[in-house]
PDB file of C-alpha atoms in Angstrom:
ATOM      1  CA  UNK A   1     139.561 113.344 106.298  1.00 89.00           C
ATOM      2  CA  UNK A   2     139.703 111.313 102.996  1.00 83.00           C
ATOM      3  CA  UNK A   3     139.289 107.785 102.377  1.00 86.00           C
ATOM      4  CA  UNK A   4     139.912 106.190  98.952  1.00 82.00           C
ATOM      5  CA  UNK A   5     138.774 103.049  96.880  1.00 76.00           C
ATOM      6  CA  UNK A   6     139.633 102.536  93.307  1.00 78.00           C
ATOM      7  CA  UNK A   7     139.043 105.825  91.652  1.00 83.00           C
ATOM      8  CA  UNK A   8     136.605 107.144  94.370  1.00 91.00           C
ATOM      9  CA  UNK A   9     137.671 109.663  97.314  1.00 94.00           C
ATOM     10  CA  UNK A  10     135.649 110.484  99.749  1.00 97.00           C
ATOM     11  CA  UNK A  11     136.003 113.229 102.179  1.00 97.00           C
ATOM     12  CA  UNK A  12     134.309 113.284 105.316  1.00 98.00           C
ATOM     13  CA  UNK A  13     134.361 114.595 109.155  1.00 98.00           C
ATOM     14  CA  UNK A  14     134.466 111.470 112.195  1.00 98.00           C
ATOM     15  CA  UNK A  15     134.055 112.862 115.296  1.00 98.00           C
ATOM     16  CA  UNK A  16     133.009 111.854 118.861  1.00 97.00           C
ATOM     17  CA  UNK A  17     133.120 108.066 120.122  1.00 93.00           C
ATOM     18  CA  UNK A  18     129.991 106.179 120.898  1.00 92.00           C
ATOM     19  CA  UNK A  19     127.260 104.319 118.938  1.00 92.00           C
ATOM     20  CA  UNK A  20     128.373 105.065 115.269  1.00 97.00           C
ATOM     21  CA  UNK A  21     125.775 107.814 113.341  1.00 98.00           C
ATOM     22  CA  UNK A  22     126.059 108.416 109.837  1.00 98.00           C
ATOM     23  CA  UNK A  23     124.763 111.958 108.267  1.00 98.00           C
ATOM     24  CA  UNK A  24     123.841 112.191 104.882  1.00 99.00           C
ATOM     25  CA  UNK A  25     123.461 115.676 103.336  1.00 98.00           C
ATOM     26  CA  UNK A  26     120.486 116.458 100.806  1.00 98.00           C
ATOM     27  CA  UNK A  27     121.353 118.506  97.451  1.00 98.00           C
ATOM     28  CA  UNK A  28     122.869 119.909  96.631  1.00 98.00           C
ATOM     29  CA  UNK A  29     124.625 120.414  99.997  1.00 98.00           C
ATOM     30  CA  UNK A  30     127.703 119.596 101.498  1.00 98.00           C
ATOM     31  CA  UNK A  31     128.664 117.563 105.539  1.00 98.00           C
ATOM     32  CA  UNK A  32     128.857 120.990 106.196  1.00 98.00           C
ATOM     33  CA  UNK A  33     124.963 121.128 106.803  1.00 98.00           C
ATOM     34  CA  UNK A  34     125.704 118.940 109.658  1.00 98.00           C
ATOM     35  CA  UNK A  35     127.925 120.856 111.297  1.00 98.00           C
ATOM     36  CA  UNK A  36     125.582 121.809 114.347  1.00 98.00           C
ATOM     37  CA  UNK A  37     124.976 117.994 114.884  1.00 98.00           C
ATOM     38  CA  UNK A  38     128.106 117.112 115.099  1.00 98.00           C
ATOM     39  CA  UNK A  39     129.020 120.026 117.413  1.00 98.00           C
ATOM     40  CA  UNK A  40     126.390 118.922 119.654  1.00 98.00           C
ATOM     41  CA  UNK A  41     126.213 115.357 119.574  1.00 98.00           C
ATOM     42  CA  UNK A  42     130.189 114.316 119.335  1.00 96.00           C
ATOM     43  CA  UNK A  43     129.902 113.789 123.204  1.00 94.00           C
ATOM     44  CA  UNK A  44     127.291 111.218 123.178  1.00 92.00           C
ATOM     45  CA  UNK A  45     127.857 109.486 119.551  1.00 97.00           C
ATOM     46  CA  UNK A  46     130.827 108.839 117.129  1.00 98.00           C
ATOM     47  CA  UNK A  47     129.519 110.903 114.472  1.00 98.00           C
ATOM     48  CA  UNK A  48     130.210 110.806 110.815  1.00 98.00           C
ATOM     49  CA  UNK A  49     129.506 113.072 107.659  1.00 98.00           C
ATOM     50  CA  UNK A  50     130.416 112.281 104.360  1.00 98.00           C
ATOM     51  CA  UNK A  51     130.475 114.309 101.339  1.00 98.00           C
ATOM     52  CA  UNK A  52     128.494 112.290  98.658  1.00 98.00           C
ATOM     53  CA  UNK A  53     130.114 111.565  95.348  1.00 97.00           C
ATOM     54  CA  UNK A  54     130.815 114.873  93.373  1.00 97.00           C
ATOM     55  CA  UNK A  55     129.924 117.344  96.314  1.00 98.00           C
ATOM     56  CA  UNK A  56     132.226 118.647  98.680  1.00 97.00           C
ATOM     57  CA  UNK A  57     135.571 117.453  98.497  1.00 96.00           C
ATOM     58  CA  UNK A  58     134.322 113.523  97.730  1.00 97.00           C
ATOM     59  CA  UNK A  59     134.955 112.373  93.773  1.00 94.00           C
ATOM     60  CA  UNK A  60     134.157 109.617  91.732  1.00 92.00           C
ATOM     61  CA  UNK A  61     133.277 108.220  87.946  1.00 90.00           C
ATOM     62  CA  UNK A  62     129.645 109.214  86.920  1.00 91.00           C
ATOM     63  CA  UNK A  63     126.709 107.911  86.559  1.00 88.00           C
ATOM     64  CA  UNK A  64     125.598 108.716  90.075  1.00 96.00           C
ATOM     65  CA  UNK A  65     122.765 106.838  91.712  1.00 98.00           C
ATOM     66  CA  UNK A  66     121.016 106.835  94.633  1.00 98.00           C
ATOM     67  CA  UNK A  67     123.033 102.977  95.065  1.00 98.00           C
ATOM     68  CA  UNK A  68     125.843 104.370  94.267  1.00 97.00           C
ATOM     69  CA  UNK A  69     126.139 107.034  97.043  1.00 98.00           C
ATOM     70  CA  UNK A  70     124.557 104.160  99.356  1.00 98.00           C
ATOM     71  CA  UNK A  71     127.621 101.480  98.095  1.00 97.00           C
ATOM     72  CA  UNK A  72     129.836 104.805  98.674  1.00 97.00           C
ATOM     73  CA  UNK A  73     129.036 104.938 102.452  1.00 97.00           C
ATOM     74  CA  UNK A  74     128.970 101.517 102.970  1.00 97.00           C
ATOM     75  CA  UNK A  75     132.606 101.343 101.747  1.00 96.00           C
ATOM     76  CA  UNK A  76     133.455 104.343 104.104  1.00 97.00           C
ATOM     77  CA  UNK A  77     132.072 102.522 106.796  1.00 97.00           C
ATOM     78  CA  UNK A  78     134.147  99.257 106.398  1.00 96.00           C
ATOM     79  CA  UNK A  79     137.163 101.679 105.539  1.00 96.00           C
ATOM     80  CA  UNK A  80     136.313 103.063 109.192  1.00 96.00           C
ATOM     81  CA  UNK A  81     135.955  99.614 110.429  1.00 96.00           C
ATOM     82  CA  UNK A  82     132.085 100.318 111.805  1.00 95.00           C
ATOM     83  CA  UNK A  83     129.738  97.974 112.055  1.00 92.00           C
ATOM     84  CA  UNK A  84     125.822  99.047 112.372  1.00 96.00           C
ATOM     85  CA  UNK A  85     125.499 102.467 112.557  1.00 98.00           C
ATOM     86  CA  UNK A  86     122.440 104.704 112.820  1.00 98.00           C
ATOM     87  CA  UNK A  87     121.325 105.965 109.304  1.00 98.00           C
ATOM     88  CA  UNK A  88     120.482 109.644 109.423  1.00 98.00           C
ATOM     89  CA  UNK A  89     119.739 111.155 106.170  1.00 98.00           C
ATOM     90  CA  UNK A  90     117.777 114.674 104.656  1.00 98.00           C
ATOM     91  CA  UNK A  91     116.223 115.035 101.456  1.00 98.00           C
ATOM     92  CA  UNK A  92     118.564 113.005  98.767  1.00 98.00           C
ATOM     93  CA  UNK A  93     120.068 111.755 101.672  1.00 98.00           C
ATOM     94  CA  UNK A  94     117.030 110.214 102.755  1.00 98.00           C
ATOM     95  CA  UNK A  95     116.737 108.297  99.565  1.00 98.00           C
ATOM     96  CA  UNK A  96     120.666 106.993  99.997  1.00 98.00           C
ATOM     97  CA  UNK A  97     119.342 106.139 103.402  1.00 98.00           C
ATOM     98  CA  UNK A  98     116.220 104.204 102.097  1.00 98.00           C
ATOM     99  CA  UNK A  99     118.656 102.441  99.464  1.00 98.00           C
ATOM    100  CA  UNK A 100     121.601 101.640 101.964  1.00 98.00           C
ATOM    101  CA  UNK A 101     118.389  99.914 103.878  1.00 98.00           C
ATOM    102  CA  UNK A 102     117.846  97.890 100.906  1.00 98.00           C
ATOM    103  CA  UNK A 103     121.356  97.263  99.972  1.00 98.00           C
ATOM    104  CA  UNK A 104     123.255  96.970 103.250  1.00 98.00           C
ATOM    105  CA  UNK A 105     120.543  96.289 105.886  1.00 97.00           C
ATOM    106  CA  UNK A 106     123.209  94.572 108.078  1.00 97.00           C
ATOM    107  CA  UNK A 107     124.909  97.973 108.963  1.00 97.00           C
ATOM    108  CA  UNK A 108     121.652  99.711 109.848  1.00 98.00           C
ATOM    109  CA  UNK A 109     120.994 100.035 113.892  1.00 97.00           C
ATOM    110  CA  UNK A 110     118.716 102.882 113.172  1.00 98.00           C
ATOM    111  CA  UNK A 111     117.280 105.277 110.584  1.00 98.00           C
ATOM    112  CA  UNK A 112     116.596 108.479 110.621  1.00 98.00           C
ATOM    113  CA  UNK A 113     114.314 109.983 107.723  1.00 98.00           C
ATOM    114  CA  UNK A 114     114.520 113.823 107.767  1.00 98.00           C
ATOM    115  CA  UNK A 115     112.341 116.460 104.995  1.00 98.00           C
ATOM    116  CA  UNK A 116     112.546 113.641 102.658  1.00 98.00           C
ATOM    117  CA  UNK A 117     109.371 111.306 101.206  1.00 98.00           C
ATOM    118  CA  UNK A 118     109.900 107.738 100.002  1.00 98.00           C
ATOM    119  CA  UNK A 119     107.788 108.003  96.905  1.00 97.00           C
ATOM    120  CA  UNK A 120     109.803 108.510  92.946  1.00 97.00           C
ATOM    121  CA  UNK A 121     109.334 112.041  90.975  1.00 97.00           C
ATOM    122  CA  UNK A 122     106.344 111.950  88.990  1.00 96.00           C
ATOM    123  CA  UNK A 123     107.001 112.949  84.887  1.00 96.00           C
ATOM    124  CA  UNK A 124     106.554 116.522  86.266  1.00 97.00           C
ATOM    125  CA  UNK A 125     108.955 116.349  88.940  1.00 96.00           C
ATOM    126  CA  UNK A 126     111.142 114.488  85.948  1.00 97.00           C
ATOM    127  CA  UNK A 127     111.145 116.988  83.313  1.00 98.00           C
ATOM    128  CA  UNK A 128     111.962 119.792  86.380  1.00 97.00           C
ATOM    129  CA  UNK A 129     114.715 117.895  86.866  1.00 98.00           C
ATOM    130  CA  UNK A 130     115.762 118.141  83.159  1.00 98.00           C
ATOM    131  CA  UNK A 131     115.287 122.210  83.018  1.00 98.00           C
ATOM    132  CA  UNK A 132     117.314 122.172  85.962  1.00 98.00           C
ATOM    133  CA  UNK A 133     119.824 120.217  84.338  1.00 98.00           C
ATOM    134  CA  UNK A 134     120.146 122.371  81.416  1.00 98.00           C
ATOM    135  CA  UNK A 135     120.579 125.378  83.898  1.00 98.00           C
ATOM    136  CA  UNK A 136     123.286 124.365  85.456  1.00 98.00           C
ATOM    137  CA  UNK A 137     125.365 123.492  82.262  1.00 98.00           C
ATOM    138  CA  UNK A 138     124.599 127.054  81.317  1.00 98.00           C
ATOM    139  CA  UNK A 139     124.710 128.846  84.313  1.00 98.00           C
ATOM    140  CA  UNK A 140     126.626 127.091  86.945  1.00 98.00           C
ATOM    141  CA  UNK A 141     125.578 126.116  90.173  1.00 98.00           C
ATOM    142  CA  UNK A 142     124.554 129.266  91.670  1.00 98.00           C
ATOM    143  CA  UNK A 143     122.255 130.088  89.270  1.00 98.00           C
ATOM    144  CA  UNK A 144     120.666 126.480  90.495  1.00 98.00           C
ATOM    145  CA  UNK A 145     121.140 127.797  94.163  1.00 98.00           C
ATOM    146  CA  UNK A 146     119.006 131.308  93.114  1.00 98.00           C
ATOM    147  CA  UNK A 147     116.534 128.746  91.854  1.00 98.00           C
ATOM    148  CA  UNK A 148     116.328 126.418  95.130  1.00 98.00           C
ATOM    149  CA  UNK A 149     116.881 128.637  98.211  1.00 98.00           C
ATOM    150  CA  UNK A 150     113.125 129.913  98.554  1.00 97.00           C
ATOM    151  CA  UNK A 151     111.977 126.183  98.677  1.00 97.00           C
ATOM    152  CA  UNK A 152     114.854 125.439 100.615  1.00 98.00           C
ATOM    153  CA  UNK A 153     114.227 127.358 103.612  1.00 98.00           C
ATOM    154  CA  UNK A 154     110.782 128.228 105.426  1.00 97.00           C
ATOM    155  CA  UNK A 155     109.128 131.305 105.538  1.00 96.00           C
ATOM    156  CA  UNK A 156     110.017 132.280 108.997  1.00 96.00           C
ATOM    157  CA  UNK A 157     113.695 131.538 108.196  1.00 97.00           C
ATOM    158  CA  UNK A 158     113.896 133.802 105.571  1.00 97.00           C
ATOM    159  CA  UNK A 159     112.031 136.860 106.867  1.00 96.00           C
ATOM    160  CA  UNK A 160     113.499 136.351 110.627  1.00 96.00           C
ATOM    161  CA  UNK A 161     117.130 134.514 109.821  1.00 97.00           C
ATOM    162  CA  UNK A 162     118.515 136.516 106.735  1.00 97.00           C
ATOM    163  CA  UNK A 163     122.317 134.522 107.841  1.00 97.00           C
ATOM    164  CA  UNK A 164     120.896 131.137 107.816  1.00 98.00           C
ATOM    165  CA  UNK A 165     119.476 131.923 104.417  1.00 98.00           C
ATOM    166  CA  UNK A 166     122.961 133.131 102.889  1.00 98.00           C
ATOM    167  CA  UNK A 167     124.875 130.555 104.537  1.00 98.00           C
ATOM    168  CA  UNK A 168     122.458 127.857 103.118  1.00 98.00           C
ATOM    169  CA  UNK A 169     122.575 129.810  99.841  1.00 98.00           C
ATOM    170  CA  UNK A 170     126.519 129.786  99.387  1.00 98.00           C
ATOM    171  CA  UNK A 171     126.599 126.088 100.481  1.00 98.00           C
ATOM    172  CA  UNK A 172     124.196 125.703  97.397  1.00 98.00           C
ATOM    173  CA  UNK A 173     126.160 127.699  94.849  1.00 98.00           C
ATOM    174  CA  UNK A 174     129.642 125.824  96.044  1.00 98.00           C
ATOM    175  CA  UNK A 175     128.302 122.592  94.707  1.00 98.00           C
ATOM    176  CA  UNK A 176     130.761 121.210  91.529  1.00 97.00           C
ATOM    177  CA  UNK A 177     128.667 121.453  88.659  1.00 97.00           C
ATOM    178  CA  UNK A 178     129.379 118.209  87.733  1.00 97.00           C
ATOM    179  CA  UNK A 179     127.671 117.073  91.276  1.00 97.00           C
ATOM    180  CA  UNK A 180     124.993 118.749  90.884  1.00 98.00           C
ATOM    181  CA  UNK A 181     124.113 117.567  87.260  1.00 98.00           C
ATOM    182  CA  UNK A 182     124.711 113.687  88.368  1.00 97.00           C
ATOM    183  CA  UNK A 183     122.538 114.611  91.352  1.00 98.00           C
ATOM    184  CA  UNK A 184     119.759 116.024  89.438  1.00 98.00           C
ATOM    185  CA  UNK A 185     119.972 112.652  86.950  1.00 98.00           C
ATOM    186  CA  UNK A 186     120.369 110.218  90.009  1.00 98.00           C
ATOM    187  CA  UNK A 187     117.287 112.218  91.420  1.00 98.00           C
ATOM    188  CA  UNK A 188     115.041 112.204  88.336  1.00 98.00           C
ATOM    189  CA  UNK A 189     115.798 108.522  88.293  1.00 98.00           C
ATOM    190  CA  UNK A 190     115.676 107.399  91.772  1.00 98.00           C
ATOM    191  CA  UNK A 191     113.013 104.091  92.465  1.00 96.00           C
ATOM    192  CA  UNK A 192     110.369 104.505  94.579  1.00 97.00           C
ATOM    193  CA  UNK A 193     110.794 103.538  98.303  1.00 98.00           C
ATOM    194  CA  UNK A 194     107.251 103.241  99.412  1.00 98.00           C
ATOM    195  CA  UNK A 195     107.292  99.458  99.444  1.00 97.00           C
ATOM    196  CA  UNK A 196     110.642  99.507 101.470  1.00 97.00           C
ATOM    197  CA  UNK A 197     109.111 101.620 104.557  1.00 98.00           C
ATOM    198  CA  UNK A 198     107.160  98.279 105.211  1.00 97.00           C
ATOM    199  CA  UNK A 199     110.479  96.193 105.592  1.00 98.00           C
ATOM    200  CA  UNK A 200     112.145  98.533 108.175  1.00 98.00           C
ATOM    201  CA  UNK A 201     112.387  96.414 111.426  1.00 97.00           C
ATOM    202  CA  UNK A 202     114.807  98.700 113.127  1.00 97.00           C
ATOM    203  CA  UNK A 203     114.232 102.011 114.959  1.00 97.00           C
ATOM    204  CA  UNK A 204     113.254 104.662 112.812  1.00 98.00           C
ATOM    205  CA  UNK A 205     112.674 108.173 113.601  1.00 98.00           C
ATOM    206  CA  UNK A 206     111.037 111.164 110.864  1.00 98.00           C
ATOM    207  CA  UNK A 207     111.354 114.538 111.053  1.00 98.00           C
ATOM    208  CA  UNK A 208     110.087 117.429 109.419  1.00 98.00           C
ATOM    209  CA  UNK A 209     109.868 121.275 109.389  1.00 98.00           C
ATOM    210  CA  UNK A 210     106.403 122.489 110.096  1.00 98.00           C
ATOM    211  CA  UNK A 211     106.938 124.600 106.815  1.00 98.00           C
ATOM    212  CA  UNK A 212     108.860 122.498 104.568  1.00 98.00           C
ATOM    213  CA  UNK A 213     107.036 122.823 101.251  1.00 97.00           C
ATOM    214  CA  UNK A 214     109.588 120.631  99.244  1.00 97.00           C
ATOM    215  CA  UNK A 215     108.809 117.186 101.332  1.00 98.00           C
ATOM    216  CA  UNK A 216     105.985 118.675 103.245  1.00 98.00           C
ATOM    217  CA  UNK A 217     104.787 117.112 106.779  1.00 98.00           C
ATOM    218  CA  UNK A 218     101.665 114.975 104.864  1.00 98.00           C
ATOM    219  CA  UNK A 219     104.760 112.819 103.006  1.00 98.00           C
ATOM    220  CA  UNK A 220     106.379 112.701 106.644  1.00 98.00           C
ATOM    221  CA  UNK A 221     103.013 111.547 107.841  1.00 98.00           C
ATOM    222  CA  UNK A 222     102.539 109.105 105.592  1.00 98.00           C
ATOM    223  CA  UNK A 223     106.508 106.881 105.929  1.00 98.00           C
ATOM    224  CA  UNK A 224     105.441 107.668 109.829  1.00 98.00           C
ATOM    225  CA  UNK A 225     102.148 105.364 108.979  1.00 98.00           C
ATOM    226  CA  UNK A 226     104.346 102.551 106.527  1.00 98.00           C
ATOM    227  CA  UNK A 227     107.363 101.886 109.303  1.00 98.00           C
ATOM    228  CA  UNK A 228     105.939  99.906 111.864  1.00 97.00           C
ATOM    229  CA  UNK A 229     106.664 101.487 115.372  1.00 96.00           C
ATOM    230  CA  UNK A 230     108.529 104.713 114.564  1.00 98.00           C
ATOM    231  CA  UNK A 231     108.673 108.249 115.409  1.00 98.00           C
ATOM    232  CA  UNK A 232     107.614 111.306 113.790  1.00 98.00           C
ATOM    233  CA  UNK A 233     108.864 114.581 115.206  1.00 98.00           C
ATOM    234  CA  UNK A 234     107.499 117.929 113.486  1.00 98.00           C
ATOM    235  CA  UNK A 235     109.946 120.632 114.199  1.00 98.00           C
ATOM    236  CA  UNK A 236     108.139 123.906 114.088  1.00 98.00           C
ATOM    237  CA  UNK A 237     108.630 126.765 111.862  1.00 97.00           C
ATOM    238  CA  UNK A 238     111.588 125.254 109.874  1.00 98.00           C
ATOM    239  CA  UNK A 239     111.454 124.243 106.224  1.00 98.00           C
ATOM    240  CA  UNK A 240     113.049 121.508 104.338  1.00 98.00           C
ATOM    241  CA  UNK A 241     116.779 122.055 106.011  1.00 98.00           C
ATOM    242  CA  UNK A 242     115.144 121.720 109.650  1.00 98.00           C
ATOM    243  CA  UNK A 243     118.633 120.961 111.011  1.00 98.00           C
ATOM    244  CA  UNK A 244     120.297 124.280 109.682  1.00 98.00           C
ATOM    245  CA  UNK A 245     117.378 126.213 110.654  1.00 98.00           C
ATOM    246  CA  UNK A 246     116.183 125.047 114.031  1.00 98.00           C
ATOM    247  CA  UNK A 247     118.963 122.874 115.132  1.00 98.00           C
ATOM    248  CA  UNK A 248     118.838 122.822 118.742  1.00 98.00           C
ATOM    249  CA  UNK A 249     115.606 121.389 118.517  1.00 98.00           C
ATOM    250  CA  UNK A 250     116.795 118.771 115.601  1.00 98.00           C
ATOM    251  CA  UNK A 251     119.577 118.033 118.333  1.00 98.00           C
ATOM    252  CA  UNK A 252     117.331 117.496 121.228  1.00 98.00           C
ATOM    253  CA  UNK A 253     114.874 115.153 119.091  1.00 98.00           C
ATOM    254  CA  UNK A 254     118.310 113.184 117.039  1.00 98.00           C
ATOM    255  CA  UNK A 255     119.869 112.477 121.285  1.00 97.00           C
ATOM    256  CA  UNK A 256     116.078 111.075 122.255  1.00 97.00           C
ATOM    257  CA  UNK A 257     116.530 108.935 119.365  1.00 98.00           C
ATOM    258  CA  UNK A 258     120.342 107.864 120.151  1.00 97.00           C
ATOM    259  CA  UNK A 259     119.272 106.898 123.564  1.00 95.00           C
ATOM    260  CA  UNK A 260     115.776 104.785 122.330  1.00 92.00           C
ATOM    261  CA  UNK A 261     118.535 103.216 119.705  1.00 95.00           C
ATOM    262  CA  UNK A 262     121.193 102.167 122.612  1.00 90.00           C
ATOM    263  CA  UNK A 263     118.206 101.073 124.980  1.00 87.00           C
ATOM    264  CA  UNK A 264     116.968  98.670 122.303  1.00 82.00           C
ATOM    265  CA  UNK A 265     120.487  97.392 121.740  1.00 79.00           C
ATOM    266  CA  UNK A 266     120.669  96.893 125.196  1.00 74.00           C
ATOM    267  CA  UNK A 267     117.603  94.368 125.382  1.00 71.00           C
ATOM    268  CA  UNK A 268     119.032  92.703 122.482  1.00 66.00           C
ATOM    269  CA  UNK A 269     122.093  92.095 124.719  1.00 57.00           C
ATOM    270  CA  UNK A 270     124.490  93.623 122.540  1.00 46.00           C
ATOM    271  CA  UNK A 271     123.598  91.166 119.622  1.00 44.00           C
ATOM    272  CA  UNK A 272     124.325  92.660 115.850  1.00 40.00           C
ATOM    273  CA  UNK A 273     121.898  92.412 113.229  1.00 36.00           C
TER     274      UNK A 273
END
């Protein structure tokens, strides 16, 4: 489906009916990466997956920021006509999930934090962003897939799952190019989110593959320690996609959550935030 707003289109899937979740891909994916989520949760949950500005089949006017993509979802959402909604984001879309916190707190029920970290890339992490800028105006975006699919899947995935690691891989090297260069700059510029963890007064559940080595389980540990009362699930042997590669145990932990989400409604008597 495609909903539009000046020049911005954004495509996404809706499925299901229920308490509204929202699924945020990382990069430089695609709502494809949700695809098992939906698939399993669509009976319980009205379940949406946008494709973030310049990936997929969503486009809009650079610069990209991690506000923009947040203001992006936000305007799906009241397109859609959905109030709060639980948050659900991986990697990059962690960060649009941290923002949209900060930005449109009234539409949050829930968040859900997945292989992501709240802190900002360090000048290191900064400059890596640059190189990997300059590769993919020379080379495209699967030479920036060749670059990112051994960090993006665990060990065990790739030496026991050789499908889930070309399926992940092709996802990667489908990315526009111009996508994946404003990704890279809104990711080299993102703020840091540390002191926002502290402000999250809603349910909030993290999860993380055991062998994620791009948001490992310490930075997990540590937004588990900042948000007061949440949940941190380690899924084992999975790396930083944890949904793609272990997803009926993403599933199982994501309908816990639903249900500790629509239980705390219910105290609140059905009252909005």
């Amino acid at each position: 489906m495609l909903s539009s707003y000046g020049q911005t289109e954004i495509c996404y899937d809706d499925v299901g009916q229920g308490e509204p979740i929202v699924f945020l891909h990382g990069f430089p994916h695609n709502r494809t990466l949700w695809n098992a989520q939906l698939a399993a949760l669509q009976g319980e949950a009205r379940c949406i997956a946008p494709d973030l500005r310049g990936f997929g089949g969503s486009r809009g006017a650079p610069p990209y920021s991690m506000d923009q993509y947040a203001d992006d979802v936000a305007a799906l959402l009241a397109a859609l006509g959905i109030g709060p909604a639980v948050i659900c984001g991986l990697s990059m879309g962690g960060y649009v999930a941290m923002a949209f916190w900060r930005r449109h707190r009234a539409r949050v029920q829930g968040l859900v934090l997945m292989d992501t970290r709240a802190g900002s890339d360090p000048p290191e992490g900064r400059a890596r962003r640059d190189e990997m800028i300059a590769l993919a105006r020379e080379r495209g975006s699967a030479a920036v897939a060749d670059a990112m699919i051994t960090g993006m899947v665990g060990k065990r995935t790739r030496e026991k799952c050789p499908e889930v690691v070309d399926e992940v891989h092709r996802m990667l090297a489908s990315a526009p190019v111009e996508g994946v260069i404003g990704g890279l700059q809104a990711l080299r510029d993102r703020p840091d989110s540390t002191a926002t963890l502290g402000t999250i007064d809603v349910p909030a559940l993290i999860v993380v593959g055991s062998d994620d080595v791009l948001t490992p389980p310490s930075e997990a540990a540590l937004m588990h320690a900042a948000i007061r009362g949440s949940t941190l699930e380690i899924i084992a042997d999975a790396g930083h996609v944890a949904n793609v590669e272990r997803p009926a145990a993403v599933n199982h932990v994501l309908a816990e959550f639903l249900g500790k989400v629509r239980r705390s409604r219910g105290r609140e008597g059905g009252r909005t935030r």
